[in-house]
mmCIF file of C-alpha atoms in Angstrom:
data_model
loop_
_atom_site.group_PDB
_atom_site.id
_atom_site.type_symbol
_atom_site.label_atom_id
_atom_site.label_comp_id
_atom_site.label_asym_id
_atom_site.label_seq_id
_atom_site.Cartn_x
_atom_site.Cartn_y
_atom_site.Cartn_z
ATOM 1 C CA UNK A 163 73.719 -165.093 39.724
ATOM 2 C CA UNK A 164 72.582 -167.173 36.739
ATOM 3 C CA UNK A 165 73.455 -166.216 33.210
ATOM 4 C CA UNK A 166 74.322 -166.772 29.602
ATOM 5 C CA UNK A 167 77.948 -167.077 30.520
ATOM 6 C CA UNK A 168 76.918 -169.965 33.504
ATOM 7 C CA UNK A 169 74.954 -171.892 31.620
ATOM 8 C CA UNK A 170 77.737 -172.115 28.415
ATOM 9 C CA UNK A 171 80.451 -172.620 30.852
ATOM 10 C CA UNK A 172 78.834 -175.493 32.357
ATOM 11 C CA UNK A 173 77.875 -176.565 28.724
ATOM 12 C CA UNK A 174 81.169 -176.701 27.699
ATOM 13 C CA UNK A 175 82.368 -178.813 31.119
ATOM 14 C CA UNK A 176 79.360 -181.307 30.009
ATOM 15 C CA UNK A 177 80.671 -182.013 26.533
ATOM 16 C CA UNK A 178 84.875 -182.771 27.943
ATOM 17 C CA UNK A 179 83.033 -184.708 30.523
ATOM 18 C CA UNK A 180 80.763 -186.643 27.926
ATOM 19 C CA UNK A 181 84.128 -186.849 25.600
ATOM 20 C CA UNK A 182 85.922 -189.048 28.344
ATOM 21 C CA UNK A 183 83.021 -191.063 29.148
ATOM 22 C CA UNK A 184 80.353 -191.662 26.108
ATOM 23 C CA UNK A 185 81.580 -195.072 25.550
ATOM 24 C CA UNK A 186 83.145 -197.755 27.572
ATOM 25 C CA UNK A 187 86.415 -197.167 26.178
ATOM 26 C CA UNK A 188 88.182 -199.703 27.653
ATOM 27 C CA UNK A 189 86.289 -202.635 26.265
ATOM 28 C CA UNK A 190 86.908 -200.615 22.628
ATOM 29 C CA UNK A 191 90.340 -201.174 23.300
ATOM 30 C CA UNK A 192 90.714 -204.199 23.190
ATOM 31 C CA UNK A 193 87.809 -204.550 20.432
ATOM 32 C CA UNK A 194 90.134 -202.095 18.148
ATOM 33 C CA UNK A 195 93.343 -204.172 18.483
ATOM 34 C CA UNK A 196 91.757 -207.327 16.810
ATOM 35 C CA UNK A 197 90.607 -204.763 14.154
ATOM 36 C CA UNK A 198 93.149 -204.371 11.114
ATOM 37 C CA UNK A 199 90.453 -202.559 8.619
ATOM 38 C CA UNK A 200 90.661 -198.523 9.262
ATOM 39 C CA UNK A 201 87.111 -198.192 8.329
ATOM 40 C CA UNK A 202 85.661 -201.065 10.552
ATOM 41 C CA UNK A 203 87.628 -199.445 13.566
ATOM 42 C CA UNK A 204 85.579 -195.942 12.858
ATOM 43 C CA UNK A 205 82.403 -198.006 12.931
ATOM 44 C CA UNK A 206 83.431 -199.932 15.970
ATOM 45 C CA UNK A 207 83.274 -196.063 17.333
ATOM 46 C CA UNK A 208 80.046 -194.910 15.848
ATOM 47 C CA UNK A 209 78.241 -198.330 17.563
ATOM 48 C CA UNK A 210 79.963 -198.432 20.911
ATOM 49 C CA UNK A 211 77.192 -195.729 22.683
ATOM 50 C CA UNK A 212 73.946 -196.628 24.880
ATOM 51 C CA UNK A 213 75.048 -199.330 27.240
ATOM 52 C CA UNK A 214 78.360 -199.041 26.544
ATOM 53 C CA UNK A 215 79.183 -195.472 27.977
ATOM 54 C CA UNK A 216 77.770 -193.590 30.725
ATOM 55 C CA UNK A 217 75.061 -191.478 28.629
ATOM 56 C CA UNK A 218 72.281 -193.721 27.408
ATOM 57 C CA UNK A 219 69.455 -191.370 26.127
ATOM 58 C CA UNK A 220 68.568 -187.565 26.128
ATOM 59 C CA UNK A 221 67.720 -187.612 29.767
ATOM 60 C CA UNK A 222 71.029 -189.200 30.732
ATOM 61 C CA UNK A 223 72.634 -185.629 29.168
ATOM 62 C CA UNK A 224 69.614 -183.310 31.017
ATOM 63 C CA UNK A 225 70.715 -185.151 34.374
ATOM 64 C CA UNK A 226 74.630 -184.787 33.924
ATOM 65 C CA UNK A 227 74.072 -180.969 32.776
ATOM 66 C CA UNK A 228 71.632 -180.516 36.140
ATOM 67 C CA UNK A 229 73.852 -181.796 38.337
ATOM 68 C CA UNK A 230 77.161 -179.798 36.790
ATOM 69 C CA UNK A 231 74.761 -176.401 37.170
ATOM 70 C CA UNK A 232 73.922 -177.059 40.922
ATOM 71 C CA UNK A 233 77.612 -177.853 41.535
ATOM 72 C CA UNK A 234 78.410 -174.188 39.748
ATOM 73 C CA UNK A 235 74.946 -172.936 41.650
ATOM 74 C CA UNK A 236 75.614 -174.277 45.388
ATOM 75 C CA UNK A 237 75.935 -171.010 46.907
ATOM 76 C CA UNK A 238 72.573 -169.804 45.398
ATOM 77 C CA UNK A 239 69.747 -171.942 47.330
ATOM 78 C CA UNK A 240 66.919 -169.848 45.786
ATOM 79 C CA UNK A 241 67.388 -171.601 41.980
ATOM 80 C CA UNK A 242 66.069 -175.325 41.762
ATOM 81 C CA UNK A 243 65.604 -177.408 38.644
ATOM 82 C CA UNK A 244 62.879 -179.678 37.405
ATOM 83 C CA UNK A 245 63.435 -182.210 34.508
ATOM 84 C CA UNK A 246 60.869 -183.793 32.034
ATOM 85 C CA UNK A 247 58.278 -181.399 33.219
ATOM 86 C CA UNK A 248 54.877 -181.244 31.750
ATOM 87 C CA UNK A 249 53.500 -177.590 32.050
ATOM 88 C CA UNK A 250 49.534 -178.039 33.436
ATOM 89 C CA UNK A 251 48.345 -174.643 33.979
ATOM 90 C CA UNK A 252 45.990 -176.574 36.704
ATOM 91 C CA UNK A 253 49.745 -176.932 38.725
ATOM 92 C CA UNK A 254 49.881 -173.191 39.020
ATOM 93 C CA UNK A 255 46.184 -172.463 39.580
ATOM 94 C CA UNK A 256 47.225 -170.845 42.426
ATOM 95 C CA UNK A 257 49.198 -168.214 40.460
ATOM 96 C CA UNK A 258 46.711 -166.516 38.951
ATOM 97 C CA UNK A 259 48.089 -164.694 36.813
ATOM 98 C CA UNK A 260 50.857 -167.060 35.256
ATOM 99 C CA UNK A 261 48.409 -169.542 35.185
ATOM 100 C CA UNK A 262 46.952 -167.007 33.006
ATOM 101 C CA UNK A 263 49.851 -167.190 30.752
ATOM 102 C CA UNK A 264 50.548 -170.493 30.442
ATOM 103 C CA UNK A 265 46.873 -171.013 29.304
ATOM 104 C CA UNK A 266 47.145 -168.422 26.638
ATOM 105 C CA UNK A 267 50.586 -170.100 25.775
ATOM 106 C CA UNK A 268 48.793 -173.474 25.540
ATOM 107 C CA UNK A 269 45.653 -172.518 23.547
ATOM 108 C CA UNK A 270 48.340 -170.953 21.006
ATOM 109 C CA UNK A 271 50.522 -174.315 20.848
ATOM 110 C CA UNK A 272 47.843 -176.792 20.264
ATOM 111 C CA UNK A 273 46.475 -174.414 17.890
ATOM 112 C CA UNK A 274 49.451 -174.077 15.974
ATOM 113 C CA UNK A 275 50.697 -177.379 16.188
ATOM 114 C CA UNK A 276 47.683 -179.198 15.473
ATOM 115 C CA UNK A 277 47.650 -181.125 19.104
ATOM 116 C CA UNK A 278 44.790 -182.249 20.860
ATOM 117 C CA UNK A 279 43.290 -180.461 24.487
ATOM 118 C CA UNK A 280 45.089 -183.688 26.364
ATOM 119 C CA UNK A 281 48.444 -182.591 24.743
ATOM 120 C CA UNK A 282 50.663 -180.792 27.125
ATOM 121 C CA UNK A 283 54.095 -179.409 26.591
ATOM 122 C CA UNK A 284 56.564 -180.768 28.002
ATOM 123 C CA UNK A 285 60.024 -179.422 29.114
ATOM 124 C CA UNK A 286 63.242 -181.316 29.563
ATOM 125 C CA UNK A 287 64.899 -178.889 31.772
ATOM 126 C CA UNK A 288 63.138 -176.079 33.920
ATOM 127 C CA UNK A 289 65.634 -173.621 35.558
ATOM 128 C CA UNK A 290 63.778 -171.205 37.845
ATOM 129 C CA UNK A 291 63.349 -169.104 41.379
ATOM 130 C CA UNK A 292 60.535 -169.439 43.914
ATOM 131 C CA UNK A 293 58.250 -167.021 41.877
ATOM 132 C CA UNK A 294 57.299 -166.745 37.896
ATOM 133 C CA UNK A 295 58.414 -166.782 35.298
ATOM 134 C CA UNK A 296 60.855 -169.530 34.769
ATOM 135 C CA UNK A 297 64.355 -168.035 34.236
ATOM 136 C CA UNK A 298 64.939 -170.780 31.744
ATOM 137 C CA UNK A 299 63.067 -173.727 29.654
ATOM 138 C CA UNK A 300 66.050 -175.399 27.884
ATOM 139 C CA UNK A 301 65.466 -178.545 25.445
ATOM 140 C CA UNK A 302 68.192 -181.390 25.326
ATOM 141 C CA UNK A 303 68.635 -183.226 21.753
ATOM 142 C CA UNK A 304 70.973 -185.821 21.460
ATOM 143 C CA UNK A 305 71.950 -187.551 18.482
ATOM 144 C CA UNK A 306 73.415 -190.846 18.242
ATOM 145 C CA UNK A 307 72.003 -192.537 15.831
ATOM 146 C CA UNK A 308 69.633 -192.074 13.028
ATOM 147 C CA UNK A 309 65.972 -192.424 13.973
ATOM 148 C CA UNK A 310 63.891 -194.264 12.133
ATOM 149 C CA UNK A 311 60.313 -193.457 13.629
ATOM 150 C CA UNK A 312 60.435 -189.741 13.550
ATOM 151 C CA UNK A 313 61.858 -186.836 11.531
ATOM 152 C CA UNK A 314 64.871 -184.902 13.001
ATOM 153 C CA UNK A 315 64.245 -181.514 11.644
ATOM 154 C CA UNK A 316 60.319 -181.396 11.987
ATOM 155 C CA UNK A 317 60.963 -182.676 15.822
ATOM 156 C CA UNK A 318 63.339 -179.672 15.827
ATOM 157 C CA UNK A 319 61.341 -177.197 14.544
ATOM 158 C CA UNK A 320 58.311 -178.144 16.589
ATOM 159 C CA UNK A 321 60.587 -177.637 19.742
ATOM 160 C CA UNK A 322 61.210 -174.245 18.344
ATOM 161 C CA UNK A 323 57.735 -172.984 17.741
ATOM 162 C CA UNK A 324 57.139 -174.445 21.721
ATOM 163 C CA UNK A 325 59.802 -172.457 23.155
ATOM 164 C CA UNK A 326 59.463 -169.433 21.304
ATOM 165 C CA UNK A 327 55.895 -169.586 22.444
ATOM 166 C CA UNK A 328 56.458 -170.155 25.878
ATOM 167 C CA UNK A 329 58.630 -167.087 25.886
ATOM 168 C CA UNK A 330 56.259 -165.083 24.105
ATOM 169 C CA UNK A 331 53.465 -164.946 26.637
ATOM 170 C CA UNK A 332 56.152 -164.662 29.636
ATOM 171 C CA UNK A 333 55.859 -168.416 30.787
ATOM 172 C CA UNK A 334 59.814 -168.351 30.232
ATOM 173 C CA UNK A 335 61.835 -165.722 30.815
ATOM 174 C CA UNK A 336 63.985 -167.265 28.445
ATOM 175 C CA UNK A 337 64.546 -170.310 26.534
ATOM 176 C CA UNK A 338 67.275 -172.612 24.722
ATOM 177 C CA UNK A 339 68.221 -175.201 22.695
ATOM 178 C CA UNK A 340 71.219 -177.712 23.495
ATOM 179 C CA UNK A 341 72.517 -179.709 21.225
ATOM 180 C CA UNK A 342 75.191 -182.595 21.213
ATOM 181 C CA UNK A 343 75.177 -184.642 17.813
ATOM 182 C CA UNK A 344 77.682 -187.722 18.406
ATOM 183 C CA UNK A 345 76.693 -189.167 14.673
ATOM 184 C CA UNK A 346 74.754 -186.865 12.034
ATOM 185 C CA UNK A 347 77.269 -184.876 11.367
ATOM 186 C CA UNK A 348 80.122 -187.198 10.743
ATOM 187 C CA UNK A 349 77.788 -189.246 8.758
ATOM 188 C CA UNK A 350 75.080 -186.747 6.796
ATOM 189 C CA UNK A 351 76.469 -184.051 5.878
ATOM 190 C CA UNK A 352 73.390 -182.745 3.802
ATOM 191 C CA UNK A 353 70.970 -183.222 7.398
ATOM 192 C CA UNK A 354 73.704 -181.696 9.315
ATOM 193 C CA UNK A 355 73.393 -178.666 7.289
ATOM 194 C CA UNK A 356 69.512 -179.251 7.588
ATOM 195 C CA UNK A 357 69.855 -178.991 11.317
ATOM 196 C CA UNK A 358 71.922 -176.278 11.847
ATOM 197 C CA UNK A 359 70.010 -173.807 8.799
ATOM 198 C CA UNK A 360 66.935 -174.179 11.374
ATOM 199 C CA UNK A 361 68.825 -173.804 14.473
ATOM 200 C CA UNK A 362 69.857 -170.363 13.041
ATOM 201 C CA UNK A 363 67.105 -169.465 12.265
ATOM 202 C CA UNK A 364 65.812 -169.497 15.595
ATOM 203 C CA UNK A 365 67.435 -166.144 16.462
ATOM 204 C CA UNK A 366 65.484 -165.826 19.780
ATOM 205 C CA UNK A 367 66.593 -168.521 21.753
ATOM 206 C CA UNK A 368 69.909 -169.643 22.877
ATOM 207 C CA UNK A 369 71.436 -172.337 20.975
ATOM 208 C CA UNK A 370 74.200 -174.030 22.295
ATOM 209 C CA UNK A 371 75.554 -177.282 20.347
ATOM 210 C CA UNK A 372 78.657 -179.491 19.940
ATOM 211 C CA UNK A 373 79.136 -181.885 17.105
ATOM 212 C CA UNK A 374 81.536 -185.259 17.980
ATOM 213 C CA UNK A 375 84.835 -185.803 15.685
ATOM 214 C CA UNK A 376 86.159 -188.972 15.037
ATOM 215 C CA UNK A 377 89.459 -187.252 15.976
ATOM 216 C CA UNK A 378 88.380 -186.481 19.890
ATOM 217 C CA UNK A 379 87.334 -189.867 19.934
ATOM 218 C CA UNK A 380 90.552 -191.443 18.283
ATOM 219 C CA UNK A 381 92.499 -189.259 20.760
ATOM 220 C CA UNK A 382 90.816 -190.488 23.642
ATOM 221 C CA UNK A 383 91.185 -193.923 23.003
ATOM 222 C CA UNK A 384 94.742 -193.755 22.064
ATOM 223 C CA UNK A 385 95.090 -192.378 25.872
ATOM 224 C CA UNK A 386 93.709 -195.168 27.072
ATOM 225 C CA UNK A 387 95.156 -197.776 25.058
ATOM 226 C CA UNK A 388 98.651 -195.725 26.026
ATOM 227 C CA UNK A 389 97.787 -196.705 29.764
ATOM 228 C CA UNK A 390 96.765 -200.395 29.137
#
């Protein structure tokens, strides 16, 4: 059966996986040999993401964790998945009475977050059974770089006020954040401590994150540069 201790466990198997495989490590090595300067080797690291690795963008990490949770859920055929879902109540007309719900969830969202009656929110990761509610509605954030076009702790704490809400009114049975930051962190320490003051405050959800250290990814490459 589904639970807190499934979903960290495959958490936890999605981060050593991303460790091992986040950049194309051995096209680094060789980069890193003709590199004398310390400090231009850690940048060398920072920059070698996207197409480098095997996770591009957020939706890269929602499809690795997906698949690792139906490997771990094989034997239980009545939990499917849906990613990058927009929740319509129109979808689930024919469930009264959580279409019900996810109106009243709705009306309070755009309300609150100042969205027009076109907005709808939408879900990266939708864990559920063949009946309401959803066992889980689970946002993905991963940070590689710093963003230029939008703000990192308002785009958090907007997520936050949707999931809470969604849980609120029984749309969700529950509801998470996860979290891998593979450049804040090692970079910004005052954001870093930005990000993680709002994460606990959010009390209600589950909030599962993993912060990158140069020292995981100086260990892996020294593996590989061991083998080569």
């Amino acid at each position: 059966m589904l639970n807190h201790e499934i979903l960290v466990e495959v958490w936890n198997d999605t981060i050593s996986w991303y460790i091992e495989r986040c950049r194309s490590w051995a096209i680094l090595v060789d980069l890193m040999r003709m590199e004398d300067d310390p400090d231009k080797k850690l940048d060398l690291l920072d920059k070698a993401y996207g197409l480098w690795g095997h996770i591009w963008h957020e939706q890269d990490l929602v499809m690795i964790f997906s698949h690792m949770l139906l490997q771990k859920l094989k034997n239980t055929s009545d939990v499917h998945l849906h990613i990058s879902y927009k929740l319509k109540p129109e979808n689930f007309s024919v469930i009264r009475s959580f279409n019900k719900k996810l109106s009243k969830a709705l009306i309070t969202l755009r309300k609150d977050l100042s969205m027009k009656r076109t907005w709808f929110p939408e879900i990266d990761l939708i864990v559920t059974e063949d009946k309401p509610p959803f066992l889980y509605c689970i946002e993905f954030k991963y940070y590689h770089y710093f963003p230029t076009t939008w703000n990192i702790i308002e785009d958090l704490k907007r997520k936050i006020v949707i999931l809470t809400t969604l849980k609120k009114y029984g749309v969700c049975k529950d509801v998470g954040i996860f979290l891998l930051d593979d450049e804040i962190c090692r970079k910004n320490k005052e954001l870093c401590n930005e990000i993680n003051e709002v994460l606990n405050k959010a009390n209600s959800l589950m909030i599962l994150s993993y912060y990158v250290k140069y020292e995981e990814l100086l260990n892996v490459l020294a593996k590989i540069s061991s083998k080569s």
